Amino acid sequence: AITEALLKERDKQAKWNGIPLLLQKLYENSHPNSDFSQCQSILKEISPLLSMEAMAFVTEERKSAQESTFPNTYTFDLFGGVDVSDVVTCCSCLFLFSFVQTEGVTKRLAERNDFVLFLFTLMTNKKTFLQTATLIEDILGVKKEMIQLEDIPSLSSLVSSFDQQQLANFCRILAVTISELDTGSDDKHTLLAKNAQQKKNLGPSRAEINQATLLNIPGFIERLCKLATRKVSETAGASSFLQELEEWYTWLDNALVIDALMRVADEETEQSSTESSDESGLANTSTRNQLPQSMKIMHEIMYKLEVLYVLCVLLMGRQRNQVHKMIAEFRLIPGLNNLFDKLIWRKHSASALVLHGHNQNCDCSPDITLKIQFLRLLQSFSDHHENKYLLLNSQELNELSAISLKANIPEVEAVVNTDRNLVCDGKRGLLTRLLQVMKKEPAESSFRFWQARAVESFLRGATSYADQMFLLKRGLLEHILYCIVDSECKSRDVLQSYFDLLGELMKFNIDAFKRFNKYINTDEKFQIFLNQINSSLVDSNMLVRCITLSLDRFESQSDIKVAEVLSECRLLSYMSQMSMRMSFLFRLINIIHVQTLTQENVSCLNTSLVILMLARRKDKLPFYLRTLQEMEYTKKYPGFILNNFHSLLRFWQQHYLNKDKDSTCLENSSCISFSYWKETVSILLSPDRTSPCAIVSYIDEAYMDIDREFTEE
C-alpha cells in the first residue's frame, strides 16, 4: 500500500486534487460495519471534482474523451474509484462519472454481473433512483450478454415498490432486456442467416425468458395499461418542480434541456400575464410551484413512449395471446382512444418543447416518436388477432354486422364474440380516428408509412368483405390512389405500405375493383399507376398477388355484376393478358436469389408460386414453364431463371416445412390450402426429366445447375 505521506507529496506534483487520498479513505469506510455517513462526506468532496468535468463533457456534445481533457476523472479511475463503487451512496458519483467513460469505464462495470444485479437493489432508494436507473441503462447498453431479469433479487417486490413515475423510468431499462439483440449488418438479416441462427438456438432466447418473467409479476401489465392511458391531469401533484426538473435532466441526457424547459416556462408566464389580475396571480403561483402544462404534457409523452414500447414488444412475443387477453381486460385500447385527440395526435402549440438543433417536425421529437410508437402498437395489436375489433365502438361493430347482412354472408365470428364492454367508447373508435388523420397527412409526412401499416394489419388474416367495405365506405381506396397516382409518391417505404394496404383492401372484392376503375378513369392515370407498380416489384408484389388471385376468382363466377366489372376494369383486363402475367412471373423470379432472400422480399417468391398454383389448377403449368424457357433464350440466358427458381423452391421447402413455421399466413393471404402449396412445390422440384410439370424438364443438360449447397456467401 502507498503511504499517506507519499500520496500527499505526489499529489502536489501531479495535481491530483486530493482524489487518491479521498479514495483511500472511501475504501477504508466502505466495509459492511463502517459508518456510511463518513462515506457520504467523502463523496461530497469527490463529487464536485467529477461533476464539473461531466457537465463539460455533456455540454460539449460528448466529444471524444481524452485523459488531458478530464484529469480528475482519469485519476479517479486510475486509483480504483470504480472498484469501490459498490457503496450505496456512491451511485450519484458514478452517475456523473459514467458520462465521461474514460478508458471504457462503463464497459468494465458491465463485465461485473454481480455489480449490475446489485445496482437493481439500489433502486429502492428514492433519492438515488434516477441516477441508478440511468447508470443501469448505460451499462446494459454496452453489456455483451443480456442479463436475466429472474436473477434480480426480489424482482416482484422491487417493481411493486415503484410509484408510477418510477415504473415508467424502469421501462427504459426493461426495453433493453426484452428486445432481441441486433444481429448486425443487413446481410446478416437474410433468411439463410436467420435459419442458421435458429438451428443453433434450440431453446428460448434470453429476451423471451425475460418477457415471460415480466408477465409473471403480479399486476405488472395492469399498471402499464394505467400508465399508458392516464390523462395529464391525473399526474398533478405527483412531484415537486425541482424533482421533475431533475427527472427531465436525466431523461433527455442533455444539460442544455434546462434552457429549453425554462424558455417554455417563461412563455407560459408571459401568456398568463395578459389575463386578468386575479387569474394572473394564480397562474404565476402555479408556474413557480410546478411544471407548466406544456412541460407536463411532454413529460407524460416521454413516459408513454417507454410504456408503449414495452407493451408492443410483449405483443409480438411468444406469450402474445396472454398479453392480448390482459390488455383487452385492462381496457388499453379504449383508454388510448380517449387520449387520441388531446395527447397522441394533438396539434402542436407555439410553445411545444423541442430539443436544441431540432424542430417540431423532426423525427427525433418526443411528439413524433410517440405517434410512431402508438401506430406500431396498433399494428402489433391488430395483426392476425380477433381482438382487432376492439379498435371499433359499438355503433361501428353494428355497422359491420349490417354490411354482412346486406351482402347475405355470415357475420364474422370474431365480431359476434367481441365483448362490447371492452370496445372503444365515444363517437368514433380508434380505427376511424386513424383514418381521419391519415387522409389529412401531408404528402412528405413520415407517418404515412406507419399509418398504412396499422390499417393494413387490421385487414390481414382471412379476407373479410365486411371489414373491407367498412373502410371502402370511408374513402380509403380513393385516398391511397390519390397518394400513389396524383401525388406520385416517391418514397419506397411509403409506396410499399400503400401497395400492401391496397392489396388487402381490394382482394376478392368486386366493389373495390369497381371503385378503382371509377377513380383511375383515364389511360394516363392508369399508366402512372402501372409505372409505380413496375418501378419496384419488391414493393408492389403483394398487390400483384391480390389482382392475380382476384381475377382467378372472378373468372370462375357467373355473376352479372362481376362480369360487368371484368369487362370494364382496366386493371383486371391488364392482368388477364397472359403476356403480362408471364412478364411479372419472369421478373419476380429474376429479382431474388437464395443468398439475398429476406423477410421483406421473400413475398416475391410466394407471389410467383401463387401465379403457378393458379396455372396448375387450370392444367397450364407446363405452358408457363415452357414460356419461361423461351423467355430465357430470348434474353440470351438459357437456364438462368429456371436454375434460380429451382434453388429458391428448395429453400422454400427448408424454410416453410420447418415444424416451428406457421403456414396460416400463406393460407390466409391466398385462400389456397397449405397442402396445395406443398404439392405444387414438390411437383416443380421433381427430378423426373420426363415430367411436364418438373422444372428440370425445361433446363438443357449443358445449363443444368441445380444441386448447389446453400451458403451465406
XYZ file of C-alpha atoms in Angstrom:
713
model
C 0.000 0.000 0.000
C 1.149 3.527 -0.751
C 1.707 5.611 2.372
C -0.387 8.712 3.006
C 2.737 10.929 3.083
C 3.906 9.675 -0.315
C 0.432 10.208 -1.782
C 0.313 13.792 -0.476
C 3.756 14.566 -1.882
C 2.972 13.082 -5.312
C -0.456 14.720 -5.276
C 1.094 18.215 -5.272
C 3.346 17.453 -8.237
C 0.724 15.602 -10.347
C -2.177 17.961 -9.428
C -4.457 15.076 -8.450
C -6.618 17.426 -6.313
C -6.515 15.004 -3.371
C -8.556 12.333 -5.212
C -6.230 9.362 -4.335
C -6.350 10.248 -0.626
C -10.127 10.614 -0.711
C -10.472 7.248 -2.453
C -8.233 5.635 0.156
C -10.485 6.975 2.914
C -13.579 5.866 0.990
C -12.199 2.343 0.676
C -11.440 2.199 4.415
C -15.016 3.286 5.226
C -16.862 1.148 2.681
C -16.953 -2.127 4.611
C -20.275 -3.516 5.905
C -19.681 -2.422 9.530
C -18.330 1.037 8.642
C -20.000 4.371 9.296
C -21.691 5.209 5.980
C -22.041 8.876 6.985
C -18.252 9.032 6.576
C -18.655 7.696 3.013
C -21.226 10.388 2.291
C -18.980 13.215 3.446
C -16.060 11.852 1.381
C -18.310 11.549 -1.673
C -19.425 15.155 -1.207
C -15.788 16.161 -1.616
C -15.181 13.948 -4.681
C -18.453 14.687 -6.466
C -17.783 18.366 -7.406
C -14.389 17.408 -8.881
C -16.078 14.953 -11.245
C -19.355 16.775 -11.845
C -17.649 19.822 -13.402
C -15.978 17.536 -15.946
C -19.214 15.621 -16.521
C -21.062 18.878 -17.257
C -18.275 19.978 -19.593
C -18.475 16.658 -21.366
C -22.271 16.801 -21.779
C -22.369 20.410 -22.989
C -19.581 19.751 -25.496
C -21.853 17.112 -27.067
C -19.748 14.142 -25.935
C -16.650 14.833 -27.967
C -14.071 12.060 -27.641
C -12.845 11.931 -24.067
C -9.117 12.435 -23.572
C -7.113 11.918 -20.393
C -5.838 15.510 -20.591
C -9.369 16.928 -21.001
C -10.741 15.207 -17.889
C -7.810 14.796 -15.454
C -9.950 14.278 -12.341
C -11.966 11.504 -13.931
C -8.806 9.820 -15.180
C -7.275 9.981 -11.691
C -10.497 8.609 -10.161
C -10.297 5.587 -12.470
C -6.512 5.173 -12.133
C -6.711 4.819 -8.349
C -9.558 2.275 -8.386
C -12.537 4.596 -7.941
C -14.674 2.239 -9.967
C -13.819 -0.699 -7.710
C -15.064 0.980 -4.546
C -18.317 1.956 -6.219
C -20.357 -0.784 -4.568
C -21.120 1.646 -1.759
C -24.803 2.598 -1.879
C -24.331 6.346 -1.739
C -21.588 6.192 -4.363
C -24.250 5.751 -7.008
C -24.700 9.505 -7.596
C -20.962 9.921 -8.063
C -20.876 7.038 -10.522
C -23.781 8.557 -12.407
C -21.828 11.723 -13.127
C -18.751 9.724 -13.863
C -20.468 7.396 -16.317
C -20.971 10.288 -18.707
C -17.252 10.665 -19.245
C -16.464 6.978 -19.881
C -12.667 7.436 -19.840
C -10.891 4.169 -20.710
C -14.210 2.361 -21.170
C -15.280 2.503 -17.517
C -18.884 1.622 -18.341
C -17.747 -1.464 -20.250
C -15.703 -2.608 -17.276
C -18.672 -2.161 -14.958
C -20.830 -4.127 -17.418
C -18.492 -7.128 -17.140
C -19.276 -7.459 -13.433
C -22.625 -9.236 -13.440
C -22.874 -9.233 -9.643
C -22.424 -5.452 -9.636
C -25.115 -4.941 -12.299
C -27.603 -7.047 -10.307
C -26.582 -5.213 -7.117
C -27.443 -1.897 -8.788
C -31.060 -3.006 -9.160
C -31.335 -3.348 -5.379
C -30.353 0.357 -5.086
C -33.497 1.347 -6.970
C -35.475 1.042 -3.731
C -33.734 4.237 -2.589
C -35.979 7.091 -3.790
C -33.195 9.695 -3.612
C -30.834 7.875 -5.944
C -33.438 6.089 -8.083
C -32.975 8.212 -11.217
C -29.199 8.150 -11.118
C -29.203 4.379 -10.532
C -31.680 3.813 -13.372
C -29.595 5.885 -15.773
C -26.385 4.115 -14.764
C -28.039 0.695 -15.267
C -29.293 1.811 -18.677
C -25.804 2.960 -19.704
C -24.250 -0.304 -18.519
C -26.841 -2.535 -20.222
C -26.280 -0.566 -23.419
C -22.674 -1.816 -23.642
C -23.096 -5.208 -21.957
C -22.301 -8.013 -24.398
C -24.615 -10.553 -22.821
C -28.182 -9.733 -21.846
C -28.972 -10.012 -18.138
C -31.722 -12.323 -16.936
C -34.433 -10.476 -15.033
C -35.177 -13.543 -12.900
C -31.682 -13.164 -11.360
C -32.580 -9.747 -9.888
C -33.158 -10.224 -6.142
C -36.875 -9.927 -5.213
C -37.870 -8.507 -8.604
C -41.636 -8.624 -7.948
C -41.396 -6.713 -4.663
C -38.948 -4.252 -6.251
C -41.400 -3.463 -9.067
C -44.347 -3.240 -6.665
C -42.393 -0.682 -4.599
C -42.170 1.712 -7.583
C -44.604 4.561 -7.974
C -45.980 5.129 -11.491
C -43.240 7.600 -12.465
C -40.529 5.188 -11.355
C -42.224 2.357 -13.230
C -42.168 4.452 -16.436
C -38.453 5.088 -15.946
C -37.912 1.386 -15.228
C -39.493 0.621 -18.625
C -36.445 2.230 -20.259
C -34.308 -0.485 -18.673
C -36.816 -3.226 -19.458
C -36.793 -2.223 -23.128
C -33.152 -3.330 -23.353
C -33.789 -6.653 -21.610
C -36.818 -7.841 -23.629
C -35.692 -6.819 -27.140
C -33.744 -9.292 -29.247
C -30.141 -8.182 -29.724
C -29.461 -6.771 -33.197
C -27.656 -9.324 -35.352
C -25.556 -6.732 -37.155
C -25.393 -5.587 -40.758
C -28.145 -6.127 -43.325
C -26.573 -9.207 -44.913
C -26.953 -10.953 -41.546
C -30.706 -10.419 -41.769
C -31.043 -12.829 -44.709
C -33.381 -15.767 -44.144
C -30.428 -18.126 -44.624
C -28.612 -16.489 -41.710
C -31.749 -16.406 -39.562
C -32.482 -20.066 -40.188
C -28.888 -20.996 -39.342
C -29.128 -18.978 -36.116
C -32.404 -20.653 -35.146
C -30.793 -24.080 -35.506
C -28.092 -23.010 -33.033
C -30.565 -21.530 -30.553
C -32.572 -24.556 -29.522
C -34.310 -23.036 -26.510
C -35.990 -19.649 -25.972
C -33.703 -16.606 -26.100
C -32.855 -14.535 -23.034
C -35.178 -11.800 -24.290
C -38.052 -14.311 -24.471
C -37.267 -15.613 -20.965
C -37.252 -12.012 -19.681
C -40.622 -11.355 -21.316
C -42.078 -14.386 -19.516
C -40.538 -13.174 -16.226
C -42.276 -9.795 -16.582
C -45.651 -11.365 -17.295
C -45.329 -13.347 -14.054
C -45.025 -10.172 -11.959
C -48.449 -9.653 -10.341
C -50.248 -6.547 -11.627
C -47.423 -5.529 -13.985
C -49.435 -5.341 -17.238
C -52.347 -3.664 -15.468
C -50.053 -0.902 -14.175
C -48.536 -0.408 -17.640
C -52.021 -0.054 -19.131
C -52.905 2.554 -16.484
C -49.710 4.467 -17.230
C -50.346 4.324 -20.971
C -53.909 5.602 -20.674
C -53.816 8.087 -17.782
C -54.583 11.687 -18.617
C -52.139 14.513 -17.966
C -54.500 15.947 -15.333
C -54.159 12.741 -13.303
C -50.416 13.342 -12.827
C -50.780 16.672 -10.989
C -49.099 16.902 -7.612
C -47.043 13.771 -8.153
C -43.761 15.554 -7.536
C -42.254 18.962 -6.902
C -40.942 21.318 -9.574
C -37.292 20.627 -8.695
C -37.800 16.853 -8.642
C -39.369 16.970 -12.088
C -36.589 19.185 -13.432
C -34.048 16.653 -12.195
C -36.004 13.901 -13.899
C -36.072 15.863 -17.153
C -32.328 16.348 -16.973
C -31.892 12.597 -16.635
C -34.472 11.629 -19.244
C -33.154 13.784 -22.061
C -29.496 13.184 -21.257
C -28.567 16.768 -22.108
C -27.736 19.576 -19.687
C -28.965 22.150 -22.210
C -32.513 20.879 -21.870
C -32.833 23.057 -18.762
C -32.638 26.098 -21.076
C -35.466 24.715 -23.172
C -37.590 23.995 -20.105
C -37.103 27.449 -18.678
C -37.830 29.056 -22.061
C -41.212 27.311 -22.162
C -41.849 28.280 -18.558
C -41.159 31.946 -19.404
C -43.501 31.774 -22.398
C -46.325 30.439 -20.268
C -45.675 33.036 -17.565
C -45.802 35.832 -20.165
C -49.002 34.366 -21.582
C -50.628 34.299 -18.157
C -49.684 37.966 -17.519
C -52.093 39.056 -20.282
C -55.007 37.591 -18.277
C -56.944 39.378 -15.511
C -55.012 40.225 -12.362
C -56.781 37.547 -10.303
C -56.100 34.839 -12.906
C -52.553 36.092 -13.407
C -51.706 35.738 -9.749
C -52.926 32.178 -9.683
C -51.064 31.282 -12.867
C -47.751 32.702 -11.649
C -48.009 30.831 -8.380
C -48.667 27.663 -10.336
C -45.626 28.210 -12.571
C -43.350 28.727 -9.590
C -44.519 25.595 -7.827
C -44.822 23.095 -10.632
C -44.008 22.432 -14.248
C -46.113 24.388 -16.759
C -48.828 22.450 -18.625
C -46.860 22.105 -21.876
C -43.960 20.551 -19.953
C -46.319 18.252 -18.092
C -47.716 17.067 -21.420
C -44.220 16.436 -22.759
C -43.288 14.680 -19.510
C -46.291 12.370 -19.908
C -45.416 11.760 -23.566
C -41.928 10.615 -22.561
C -43.429 8.159 -20.071
C -45.946 6.789 -22.529
C -43.232 6.260 -25.140
C -41.404 3.783 -22.906
C -44.561 2.017 -21.734
C -45.992 1.597 -25.249
C -42.654 0.222 -26.449
C -42.642 -2.478 -23.747
C -46.281 -3.401 -24.463
C -45.523 -3.542 -28.195
C -42.585 -5.935 -27.718
C -44.674 -8.176 -25.444
C -47.480 -8.218 -28.041
C -45.046 -9.595 -30.617
C -43.551 -12.213 -28.272
C -44.255 -15.884 -27.551
C -46.877 -15.044 -24.911
C -48.833 -12.885 -27.362
C -52.260 -14.370 -26.594
C -51.775 -13.967 -22.847
C -50.739 -10.307 -23.316
C -53.697 -9.716 -25.656
C -56.145 -11.047 -23.099
C -54.675 -8.862 -20.343
C -54.514 -5.572 -22.250
C -58.064 -6.107 -23.507
C -59.243 -6.717 -19.937
C -57.447 -3.598 -18.680
C -59.035 -1.516 -21.470
C -55.822 -0.257 -23.061
C -57.499 0.415 -26.439
C -60.483 2.478 -25.157
C -58.039 4.384 -22.933
C -55.779 5.271 -25.874
C -58.865 6.236 -27.886
C -59.774 8.784 -25.211
C -56.268 10.260 -25.382
C -56.104 10.371 -29.184
C -57.093 13.997 -29.846
C -55.713 15.692 -26.750
C -52.382 13.911 -26.414
C -51.415 11.338 -29.054
C -52.415 13.305 -32.161
C -52.641 16.730 -30.539
C -51.927 19.846 -32.556
C -48.548 21.469 -31.873
C -48.784 24.565 -29.710
C -46.464 27.503 -30.284
C -44.518 26.571 -27.161
C -44.233 22.823 -27.838
C -40.941 21.670 -26.384
C -38.228 20.776 -28.876
C -34.591 19.949 -28.243
C -31.711 22.162 -29.349
C -30.903 21.711 -33.031
C -34.280 20.117 -33.769
C -37.732 21.314 -34.830
C -41.313 20.245 -34.113
C -41.476 18.049 -37.220
C -38.117 16.375 -36.642
C -38.313 12.581 -36.372
C -36.409 12.781 -33.044
C -39.020 14.916 -31.253
C -40.978 13.173 -28.470
C -44.297 14.118 -30.124
C -43.352 12.366 -33.378
C -41.808 9.357 -31.648
C -44.970 8.852 -29.562
C -47.134 8.858 -32.701
C -44.919 6.262 -34.393
C -44.806 4.079 -31.261
C -48.603 4.332 -30.979
C -49.003 3.248 -34.633
C -46.575 0.349 -34.117
C -48.630 -0.775 -31.117
C -51.843 -0.693 -33.187
C -50.119 -2.720 -35.909
C -48.942 -5.382 -33.426
C -52.344 -5.418 -31.705
C -54.409 -5.931 -34.886
C -52.161 -8.301 -36.786
C -53.871 -11.690 -37.244
C -55.837 -11.397 -33.992
C -59.583 -11.302 -33.389
C -59.146 -8.642 -30.676
C -58.648 -6.154 -33.532
C -62.384 -5.392 -33.347
C -61.776 -3.637 -30.012
C -60.487 -0.758 -32.213
C -64.150 -0.028 -33.092
C -67.012 1.284 -30.969
C -70.410 -0.425 -30.573
C -72.070 1.502 -33.424
C -69.210 0.602 -35.778
C -69.484 -3.085 -34.810
C -73.206 -2.889 -35.602
C -72.278 -1.407 -38.984
C -70.060 -4.429 -39.730
C -72.975 -6.745 -38.893
C -75.295 -4.737 -41.161
C -72.796 -4.953 -44.067
C -72.693 -8.761 -43.722
C -76.496 -8.950 -43.504
C -76.991 -6.807 -46.618
C -74.452 -8.890 -48.597
C -76.203 -12.053 -47.396
C -72.988 -13.502 -45.964
C -72.386 -14.906 -42.450
C -71.224 -12.465 -39.789
C -67.550 -12.761 -38.864
C -67.422 -14.917 -35.740
C -64.873 -12.650 -34.049
C -67.258 -9.673 -34.428
C -70.072 -11.626 -32.762
C -67.728 -12.751 -29.950
C -66.276 -9.286 -29.234
C -67.012 -8.167 -25.652
C -68.882 -4.864 -26.043
C -67.677 -3.745 -22.582
C -64.086 -3.644 -23.820
C -64.536 -1.765 -27.125
C -63.911 1.944 -27.712
C -66.480 4.445 -26.488
C -67.298 7.901 -27.846
C -68.400 8.893 -31.352
C -65.533 7.154 -33.119
C -63.294 4.166 -32.488
C -59.507 4.223 -32.834
C -59.518 2.803 -36.377
C -61.877 5.524 -37.629
C -59.858 8.239 -35.894
C -56.726 6.877 -37.552
C -58.386 7.015 -40.986
C -59.319 10.645 -40.400
C -55.788 11.798 -39.603
C -54.378 9.563 -42.338
C -56.388 11.390 -45.004
C -55.177 14.778 -43.727
C -51.491 13.789 -43.572
C -49.145 15.980 -45.687
C -47.507 14.269 -48.685
C -43.997 14.367 -47.167
C -45.086 13.131 -43.711
C -43.048 10.360 -42.084
C -46.275 8.978 -40.551
C -47.762 7.774 -43.841
C -45.814 4.512 -43.767
C -46.823 3.653 -40.190
C -50.464 4.690 -40.677
C -50.802 2.433 -43.722
C -49.118 -0.454 -41.861
C -51.503 -0.085 -38.890
C -54.633 -0.085 -41.097
C -53.304 -2.960 -43.232
C -52.757 -5.098 -40.126
C -56.481 -4.681 -39.338
C -57.278 -6.275 -42.730
C -54.693 -9.072 -42.516
C -55.723 -12.642 -41.943
C -58.718 -14.327 -43.532
C -60.204 -11.827 -46.008
C -63.330 -10.169 -44.576
C -65.716 -8.495 -47.036
C -67.363 -6.546 -44.177
C -64.007 -5.158 -42.949
C -63.113 -4.091 -46.494
C -66.483 -2.400 -47.092
C -66.245 -0.598 -43.733
C -63.012 1.031 -44.923
C -64.119 1.497 -48.560
C -67.197 3.448 -47.392
C -64.827 5.852 -45.621
C -62.929 6.690 -48.826
C -59.736 4.770 -48.064
C -59.255 3.391 -51.592
C -59.543 6.831 -53.191
C -57.094 8.261 -50.658
C -54.495 5.552 -51.427
C -54.882 6.013 -55.190
C -54.555 9.776 -54.814
C -51.253 9.269 -52.976
C -49.907 6.714 -55.490
C -51.126 8.356 -58.704
C -51.965 12.051 -58.216
C -49.225 12.954 -55.759
C -46.887 10.398 -57.460
C -45.384 9.314 -54.139
C -41.620 8.728 -54.417
C -40.808 7.181 -51.028
C -40.165 3.451 -51.482
C -41.246 2.597 -47.919
C -44.491 4.555 -48.173
C -45.245 3.114 -51.627
C -44.731 -0.420 -50.347
C -47.068 0.161 -47.399
C -49.719 1.650 -49.730
C -49.462 -1.232 -52.211
C -49.751 -3.791 -49.394
C -52.778 -1.967 -47.949
C -54.405 -1.648 -51.376
C -53.921 -5.384 -51.937
C -55.665 -6.285 -48.657
C -58.441 -3.741 -49.314
C -59.235 -4.989 -52.848
C -58.642 -8.752 -52.600
C -61.677 -10.706 -53.913
C -63.828 -7.550 -53.544
C -65.611 -6.688 -56.790
C -66.868 -3.378 -55.330
C -63.271 -2.316 -54.702
C -62.290 -3.013 -58.333
C -65.334 -1.048 -59.477
C -64.270 1.898 -57.310
C -60.720 1.563 -58.633
C -61.940 1.832 -62.229
C -64.070 4.860 -61.366
C -61.058 6.674 -59.910
C -58.426 5.540 -62.449
C -60.658 6.714 -65.292
C -58.102 7.687 -67.954
C -55.306 5.853 -69.766
C -52.875 8.474 -68.462
C -53.778 7.785 -64.821
C -53.617 4.027 -65.399
C -50.156 4.340 -66.952
C -48.882 6.318 -63.931
C -50.288 3.567 -61.680
C -48.549 0.848 -63.735
C -45.283 2.813 -63.695
C -45.453 2.930 -59.901
C -46.065 -0.847 -59.719
C -43.266 -1.631 -62.169
C -40.771 0.735 -60.556
C -40.154 -1.849 -57.810
C -41.788 -5.271 -57.790
C -40.359 -5.992 -54.338
C -42.613 -3.183 -53.099
C -45.689 -3.934 -55.223
C -45.696 -7.741 -55.488
C -48.370 -8.212 -52.793
C -50.734 -6.072 -54.884
C -49.809 -8.100 -57.998
C -50.682 -11.246 -55.994
C -54.024 -9.754 -54.927
C -55.002 -8.827 -58.512
C -53.979 -12.293 -59.823
C -55.960 -14.126 -57.107
C -58.995 -11.851 -57.504
C -59.032 -12.218 -61.295
C -58.906 -16.002 -60.941
C -61.896 -15.996 -58.565
C -63.945 -13.505 -60.616
C -63.424 -15.522 -63.811
C -64.940 -18.585 -62.118
C -68.092 -16.715 -61.021
C -71.255 -16.392 -63.101
C -72.498 -13.135 -61.587
C -73.673 -10.355 -63.975
C -72.174 -7.599 -61.768
C -68.815 -9.400 -61.719
C -68.885 -9.945 -65.489
C -69.582 -6.239 -65.996
C -66.630 -5.140 -63.850
C -64.373 -7.754 -65.521
C -65.097 -6.288 -68.933
C -64.690 -2.640 -67.846
C -61.885 -2.612 -65.267
C -58.546 -1.583 -66.753
C -56.609 -3.360 -64.021
C -58.342 -6.744 -64.428
C -58.159 -6.529 -68.229
C -54.431 -5.806 -67.996
C -53.740 -8.782 -65.700
C -55.928 -11.127 -67.774
C -53.367 -10.942 -70.594
C -51.102 -13.988 -70.463
C -48.108 -11.940 -71.630
C -48.494 -9.605 -68.620
C -48.694 -12.464 -66.116
C -45.626 -14.089 -67.677
C -43.743 -10.785 -67.566
C -44.467 -10.427 -63.844
C -43.534 -14.067 -63.197
C -40.198 -13.756 -65.024
C -39.241 -10.561 -63.181
C -40.349 -11.838 -59.756
C -38.050 -14.861 -60.065
C -35.236 -12.781 -61.517
C -35.019 -10.187 -58.693
C -34.452 -12.688 -55.859
C -31.812 -15.320 -55.089
C -31.445 -17.694 -52.140
C -28.478 -15.717 -50.758
C -30.397 -12.411 -50.852
C -33.779 -13.563 -49.527
C -35.010 -11.522 -46.575
C -38.266 -11.197 -44.667
C -39.058 -8.269 -46.948
C -38.511 -9.826 -50.387
C -39.460 -13.499 -49.766
C -43.003 -12.419 -50.684
C -41.791 -12.207 -54.318
C -41.122 -15.968 -54.224
C -44.576 -16.660 -52.775
C -46.259 -14.414 -55.358
C -44.520 -16.286 -58.180
C -45.753 -19.535 -56.604
C -49.330 -18.210 -56.458
C -49.224 -17.469 -60.205
C -48.023 -21.038 -60.900
C -50.508 -22.668 -58.479
C -53.381 -20.955 -60.276
C -51.893 -22.142 -63.581
C -51.694 -25.692 -62.196
C -55.379 -25.591 -61.256
C -56.153 -24.942 -64.935
C -53.637 -27.547 -66.161
C -51.455 -24.804 -67.645
C -48.315 -25.361 -65.563
C -46.333 -26.931 -68.471
C -47.262 -23.993 -70.700
C -45.955 -21.472 -68.105
C -42.677 -23.376 -67.642
C -42.144 -23.671 -71.385
C -42.800 -19.939 -71.799
C -40.210 -19.165 -69.080
C -37.718 -21.319 -71.004
C -38.459 -19.390 -74.221
C -38.063 -16.072 -72.402
C -34.643 -17.218 -71.118
C -33.478 -17.917 -74.669
C -34.870 -14.588 -75.894
C -32.850 -12.826 -73.170
C -29.767 -14.934 -74.138
C -29.683 -16.503 -70.642
C -30.620 -20.198 -71.102
C -31.151 -21.929 -67.749
C -30.568 -18.777 -65.708
C -34.145 -18.208 -64.475
C -35.157 -21.853 -64.069
C -31.959 -22.859 -62.205
C -32.508 -19.929 -59.869
C -36.182 -20.840 -59.379
C -35.236 -24.463 -58.609
C -32.843 -23.267 -55.859
C -35.456 -20.863 -54.480
C -38.045 -23.640 -54.219
C -35.571 -25.958 -52.450
C -35.001 -23.183 -49.942
C -38.787 -22.685 -49.689
C -39.140 -26.308 -48.573
C -36.430 -25.922 -45.928
C -37.941 -22.675 -44.680
C -41.693 -23.337 -44.698
C -41.734 -27.059 -43.898
C -39.938 -26.373 -40.625
C -42.062 -27.718 -37.756
C -41.982 -24.315 -35.988
C -43.134 -22.411 -39.088
C -46.674 -21.080 -39.085
C -48.252 -21.648 -42.508
C -51.598 -19.972 -41.766
C -50.338 -16.623 -43.120
C -49.769 -18.194 -46.561
C -53.200 -19.818 -46.475
C -54.977 -16.664 -45.306
C -53.303 -14.401 -47.858
C -54.157 -16.680 -50.799
C -57.191 -18.773 -49.775
C -55.172 -21.751 -51.061
C -54.613 -24.651 -48.654
C -51.053 -25.146 -47.480
C -51.142 -28.748 -48.694
C -51.652 -27.417 -52.250
C -48.644 -25.111 -51.793
C -46.517 -28.097 -50.688
C -47.741 -30.346 -53.509
C -47.057 -27.700 -56.169
C -43.503 -27.124 -54.928
C -42.890 -30.861 -54.775
C -44.133 -31.355 -58.370
C -41.981 -28.462 -59.641
C -38.907 -29.949 -57.921
C -39.453 -33.474 -59.241
C -36.146 -34.948 -60.567
C -38.057 -36.744 -63.346
C -36.971 -35.106 -66.605
C -39.936 -36.667 -68.406
C -42.475 -34.909 -66.161
C -44.151 -31.965 -67.968
C -44.542 -30.141 -64.616
C -40.926 -30.521 -63.403
C -38.533 -27.570 -63.743
C -35.633 -29.871 -64.734
C -37.547 -30.867 -67.878
C -37.064 -27.327 -69.183
C -33.326 -26.904 -68.461
C -30.912 -28.261 -71.093
C -28.236 -30.605 -69.673
C -25.496 -28.133 -70.648
C -27.042 -25.396 -68.468
C -28.153 -27.542 -65.519
C -27.014 -26.123 -62.150
C -29.474 -27.245 -59.519
C -27.592 -29.142 -56.791
C -25.655 -26.355 -55.112
C -25.494 -26.291 -51.334
C -26.892 -23.146 -49.747
C -24.193 -20.989 -48.209
C -24.247 -17.418 -46.988
C -21.576 -16.221 -49.420
